[in-house]
Amino acid sequence: TTGDRAWMHPVNVTVLTLLLGKALGMQTHTLRDLGIAAFLHDVGKTRLPDRVRLADTNFAPVEYKQYQSHVAQGIVIAQQLALSQEVQRTIGQHHEMIDGSGFPRQSRGQEISQSGKVLALVNRYENMCNPPRQSAALTPHEALSMIFSQMKDKHDITVLAAFIRMMGVYPPGSVVQLSDGRHALVVSVNSARPLKPRVVVHDADIAKEDALILDLEQAPSAGIRRSLRPDLLPQTAADYLSPRM
């Protein structure tokens, strides 16, 4: 595949998957296999026609079936690369959901490995934040909130809880508006106080390279009013904070 998203997506998924696996206490050898599976989870798409390479809600049933075949194609490529059975299995489960609504096998519950559950959750989250059509993108905060409120039956609750603890209510990279009206970019989470992350604050009186990093836990009067889509930032704030996908 080609284009920015084609290389960003597997890198993002791999980093977050390994962080979540570590947070869940996975052993080194399991993390190694998980990382390989995460990086190659969509490799089967290289064998699909361009028109069905990315998921589309307007797919005809036959096109959706063809899109789903990227999972089986990925397993075949993993076999050809002589990757471990665990890597093959995890690639095969990256679209499975514990309620049986996933594909290609409609696996349920414990039929899905822990690595498969981790990869499926992170893959869903990253696709929600960085979909093929950017106008449909959710902020990290919105994506986490939607998964927790509407998709809890599709993901293992232990894995989901660990992911939310790791990412925070406002994950790093989130654009927010503070209670005093200023705009800011979340740079790190506070696992003990999830509503009080550290943020870079837009302040026109301070040069961008000297931007203020504010620890909201140390500023009792400061808080987050709301999460914002980056494209809704005033231009001056967007230039200052430089949010990225």
Short mmCIF file of C-alpha atoms in Angstrom, two decimals:
data_model
loop_
_atom_site.label_atom_id
_atom_site.label_comp_id
_atom_site.label_asym_id
_atom_site.label_seq_id
_atom_site.Cartn_x
_atom_site.Cartn_y
_atom_site.Cartn_z
CA THR A 1 0.00 0.00 0.00
CA THR A 2 1.01 3.59 -0.47
CA GLY A 3 0.35 6.96 1.17
CA ASP A 4 0.87 8.43 4.61
CA ARG A 5 -1.86 6.38 6.28
CA ALA A 6 -0.44 3.11 4.94
CA TRP A 7 2.75 3.51 6.96
CA MET A 8 1.34 5.51 9.86
CA HIS A 9 -1.35 2.99 10.76
CA PRO A 10 0.86 -0.08 11.37
CA VAL A 11 3.44 2.01 13.24
CA ASN A 12 0.79 3.59 15.48
CA VAL A 13 -0.86 0.22 16.10
CA THR A 14 2.46 -1.46 16.89
CA VAL A 15 3.53 1.16 19.42
CA LEU A 16 0.19 1.22 21.25
CA THR A 17 -0.17 -2.57 21.12
CA LEU A 18 3.25 -3.12 22.71
CA LEU A 19 2.57 -0.52 25.39
CA LEU A 20 -0.75 -2.19 26.22
CA GLY A 21 0.80 -5.65 26.21
CA LYS A 22 3.46 -4.44 28.63
CA ALA A 23 0.79 -2.83 30.84
CA LEU A 24 -0.97 -6.21 30.94
CA GLY A 25 2.24 -7.91 32.09
CA MET A 26 2.93 -9.95 28.96
CA GLN A 27 6.25 -11.79 28.82
CA THR A 28 9.06 -10.72 26.47
CA HIS A 29 8.54 -13.54 23.95
CA THR A 30 4.80 -12.82 23.82
CA LEU A 31 5.46 -9.12 23.28
CA ARG A 32 7.87 -9.95 20.45
CA ASP A 33 5.26 -12.01 18.62
CA LEU A 34 2.58 -9.42 19.37
CA GLY A 35 4.73 -6.62 17.95
CA ILE A 36 5.41 -8.53 14.73
CA ALA A 37 1.71 -9.35 14.34
CA ALA A 38 0.74 -5.73 15.01
CA PHE A 39 3.16 -4.37 12.43
CA LEU A 40 2.05 -6.89 9.79
CA HIS A 41 -1.64 -7.19 10.68
CA ASP A 42 -2.79 -5.53 7.41
CA VAL A 43 -0.11 -7.02 5.14
CA GLY A 44 -2.82 -9.04 3.38
CA LYS A 45 -4.20 -5.80 1.93
CA THR A 46 -1.24 -5.71 -0.43
CA ARG A 47 -2.98 -8.50 -2.35
CA LEU A 48 -6.32 -6.70 -2.66
CA PRO A 49 -7.47 -4.45 -5.51
CA ASP A 50 -7.19 -0.75 -4.67
CA ARG A 51 -10.96 -0.25 -4.59
CA VAL A 52 -11.44 -2.61 -1.62
CA ARG A 53 -8.21 -2.03 0.27
CA LEU A 54 -9.78 0.32 2.84
CA ALA A 55 -13.04 -0.37 4.67
CA ASP A 56 -15.97 1.59 3.24
CA THR A 57 -19.54 1.75 4.53
CA ASN A 58 -20.73 1.87 0.92
CA PHE A 59 -19.27 -1.52 0.04
CA ALA A 60 -21.57 -3.96 -1.72
CA PRO A 61 -21.71 -7.35 0.08
CA VAL A 62 -19.34 -8.93 -2.43
CA GLU A 63 -16.87 -6.06 -1.99
CA TYR A 64 -17.05 -6.34 1.81
CA LYS A 65 -16.30 -10.05 1.56
CA GLN A 66 -13.30 -9.24 -0.60
CA TYR A 67 -12.13 -6.63 1.93
CA GLN A 68 -12.47 -9.18 4.75
CA SER A 69 -10.23 -11.58 2.83
CA HIS A 70 -7.20 -9.46 3.75
CA VAL A 71 -7.09 -11.36 7.05
CA ALA A 72 -6.69 -14.75 5.37
CA GLN A 73 -4.23 -13.26 2.89
CA GLY A 74 -2.21 -11.90 5.82
CA ILE A 75 -2.01 -15.35 7.40
CA VAL A 76 -0.78 -16.82 4.12
CA ILE A 77 1.97 -14.19 3.89
CA ALA A 78 2.94 -14.83 7.53
CA GLN A 79 3.22 -18.55 6.74
CA GLN A 80 5.40 -17.79 3.71
CA LEU A 81 7.64 -15.68 5.94
CA ALA A 82 7.89 -18.62 8.38
CA LEU A 83 6.54 -16.53 11.23
CA SER A 84 5.47 -18.27 14.42
CA GLN A 85 2.06 -19.85 14.91
CA GLU A 86 1.30 -17.19 17.52
CA VAL A 87 2.01 -14.38 15.05
CA GLN A 88 -0.21 -16.09 12.47
CA ARG A 89 -3.02 -16.57 14.99
CA THR A 90 -2.86 -12.96 16.19
CA ILE A 91 -2.95 -11.60 12.63
CA GLY A 92 -5.96 -13.85 12.04
CA GLN A 93 -7.80 -12.37 15.03
CA HIS A 94 -7.25 -8.63 14.57
CA HIS A 95 -10.87 -8.10 13.49
CA GLU A 96 -12.49 -10.60 15.89
CA MET A 97 -14.83 -9.32 18.64
CA ILE A 98 -15.67 -11.22 21.82
CA ASP A 99 -19.42 -11.03 21.09
CA GLY A 100 -18.93 -12.95 17.83
CA SER A 101 -19.60 -9.93 15.59
CA GLY A 102 -16.09 -9.81 14.12
CA PHE A 103 -14.55 -11.60 11.17
CA PRO A 104 -13.47 -13.85 9.56
CA ARG A 105 -14.40 -16.63 12.02
CA GLN A 106 -16.91 -14.79 14.27
CA SER A 107 -14.87 -16.08 17.23
CA ARG A 108 -16.20 -15.40 20.73
CA GLY A 109 -14.78 -14.81 24.19
CA GLN A 110 -11.98 -17.16 25.12
CA GLU A 111 -11.71 -18.43 21.55
CA ILE A 112 -9.70 -15.23 20.98
CA SER A 113 -6.20 -15.07 22.46
CA GLN A 114 -5.16 -12.22 24.73
CA SER A 115 -2.84 -10.96 21.98
CA GLY A 116 -5.74 -11.05 19.53
CA LYS A 117 -7.93 -9.07 21.93
CA VAL A 118 -5.20 -6.47 22.44
CA LEU A 119 -4.56 -6.04 18.71
CA ALA A 120 -8.26 -5.87 17.84
CA LEU A 121 -8.87 -3.11 20.41
CA VAL A 122 -5.89 -0.99 19.40
CA ASN A 123 -6.64 -1.47 15.70
CA ARG A 124 -10.22 -0.26 16.23
CA TYR A 125 -9.06 2.75 18.26
CA GLU A 126 -6.45 3.80 15.70
CA ASN A 127 -8.92 3.41 12.83
CA MET A 128 -11.38 5.65 14.66
CA CYS A 129 -8.75 8.36 15.22
CA ASN A 130 -7.23 8.11 11.73
CA PRO A 131 -9.87 6.73 9.32
CA PRO A 132 -9.37 6.69 5.54
CA ARG A 133 -11.79 9.63 5.31
CA GLN A 134 -10.35 12.27 7.64
CA SER A 135 -13.65 14.12 7.97
CA ALA A 136 -14.88 11.10 9.95
CA ALA A 137 -11.95 11.17 12.39
CA LEU A 138 -12.65 11.22 16.12
CA THR A 139 -10.43 12.83 18.71
CA PRO A 140 -8.59 10.35 20.97
CA HIS A 141 -10.97 11.32 23.79
CA GLU A 142 -14.04 10.77 21.59
CA ALA A 143 -12.74 7.41 20.34
CA LEU A 144 -12.07 6.10 23.84
CA SER A 145 -15.43 7.38 25.08
CA MET A 146 -17.29 5.73 22.21
CA ILE A 147 -15.52 2.40 22.66
CA PHE A 148 -16.26 2.42 26.40
CA SER A 149 -19.88 3.55 26.11
CA GLN A 150 -21.00 1.70 22.99
CA MET A 151 -18.61 -1.19 22.33
CA LYS A 152 -17.86 -2.73 25.73
CA ASP A 153 -19.56 -5.95 24.67
CA LYS A 154 -17.14 -6.30 21.75
CA HIS A 155 -13.88 -6.05 23.73
CA ASP A 156 -12.44 -7.87 26.72
CA ILE A 157 -13.16 -5.70 29.76
CA THR A 158 -9.77 -6.37 31.38
CA VAL A 159 -7.94 -5.36 28.21
CA LEU A 160 -10.19 -2.31 27.72
CA ALA A 161 -9.75 -1.15 31.33
CA ALA A 162 -5.96 -1.43 31.03
CA PHE A 163 -6.06 0.54 27.77
CA ILE A 164 -8.10 3.36 29.32
CA ARG A 165 -5.77 3.51 32.35
CA MET A 166 -2.76 3.66 30.03
CA MET A 167 -4.18 6.25 27.64
CA GLY A 168 -5.96 8.43 30.19
CA VAL A 169 -9.31 10.15 29.72
CA TYR A 170 -7.52 12.62 27.44
CA PRO A 171 -4.80 10.62 25.62
CA PRO A 172 -1.52 12.28 24.59
CA GLY A 173 -2.07 14.29 21.44
CA SER A 174 -5.56 15.38 22.47
CA VAL A 175 -6.42 19.02 21.77
CA VAL A 176 -8.38 20.52 24.64
CA GLN A 177 -9.83 23.81 25.83
CA LEU A 178 -9.05 24.67 29.42
CA SER A 179 -11.52 26.08 31.93
CA ASP A 180 -10.05 29.56 31.42
CA GLY A 181 -10.65 29.36 27.65
CA ARG A 182 -7.05 28.75 26.57
CA HIS A 183 -6.23 25.96 24.13
CA ALA A 184 -3.74 23.24 24.95
CA LEU A 185 -2.25 19.95 23.75
CA VAL A 186 -2.06 16.95 26.12
CA VAL A 187 1.53 15.68 26.36
CA SER A 188 1.34 13.08 29.14
CA VAL A 189 -1.29 11.41 31.28
CA ASN A 190 -1.67 11.20 35.03
CA SER A 191 -2.80 7.66 35.84
CA ALA A 192 -3.76 8.66 39.39
CA ARG A 193 -5.70 11.75 38.26
CA PRO A 194 -6.95 11.01 34.72
CA LEU A 195 -8.68 14.40 34.42
CA LYS A 196 -5.43 16.21 35.28
CA PRO A 197 -2.85 15.49 32.53
CA ARG A 198 0.15 17.64 31.64
CA VAL A 199 -0.51 19.99 28.74
CA VAL A 200 1.31 22.46 26.49
CA VAL A 201 -0.64 25.72 26.63
CA HIS A 202 -1.07 28.21 23.79
CA ASP A 203 0.07 31.58 25.12
CA ALA A 204 0.61 34.37 22.61
CA ASP A 205 2.97 36.12 25.05
CA ILE A 206 5.38 33.17 25.16
CA ALA A 207 7.45 32.02 22.17
CA LYS A 208 6.43 28.64 20.75
CA GLU A 209 9.82 27.09 21.55
CA ASP A 210 9.41 28.19 25.19
CA ALA A 211 5.79 27.04 25.45
CA LEU A 212 4.44 26.56 28.95
CA ILE A 213 3.95 22.96 30.09
CA LEU A 214 1.24 22.97 32.73
CA ASP A 215 0.68 20.11 35.17
CA LEU A 216 -3.05 20.39 35.82
CA GLU A 217 -2.67 18.43 39.06
CA GLN A 218 -0.51 21.26 40.39
CA ALA A 219 -3.01 23.88 39.23
CA PRO A 220 -6.18 23.30 41.29
CA SER A 221 -8.06 26.14 39.62
CA ALA A 222 -7.31 24.86 36.10
CA GLY A 223 -9.15 22.05 34.39
CA ILE A 224 -10.26 20.77 31.01
CA ARG A 225 -13.55 22.15 29.74
CA ARG A 226 -13.78 20.01 26.60
CA SER A 227 -11.92 18.03 23.98
CA LEU A 228 -11.62 19.63 20.53
CA ARG A 229 -11.09 18.41 17.01
CA PRO A 230 -7.78 19.87 15.81
CA ASP A 231 -9.47 21.45 12.77
CA LEU A 232 -11.64 23.54 15.10
CA LEU A 233 -8.65 25.27 16.67
CA PRO A 234 -8.16 28.97 15.87
CA GLN A 235 -5.35 29.22 13.32
CA THR A 236 -2.98 30.95 15.75
CA ALA A 237 -3.43 28.15 18.29
CA ALA A 238 -3.08 25.47 15.60
CA ASP A 239 0.20 26.99 14.39
CA TYR A 240 1.47 27.20 17.98
CA LEU A 241 0.46 23.72 19.20
CA SER A 242 1.00 21.93 15.84
CA PRO A 243 -1.32 18.96 16.52
CA ARG A 244 -0.58 15.84 14.50
CA MET A 245 -2.60 12.84 13.37
#
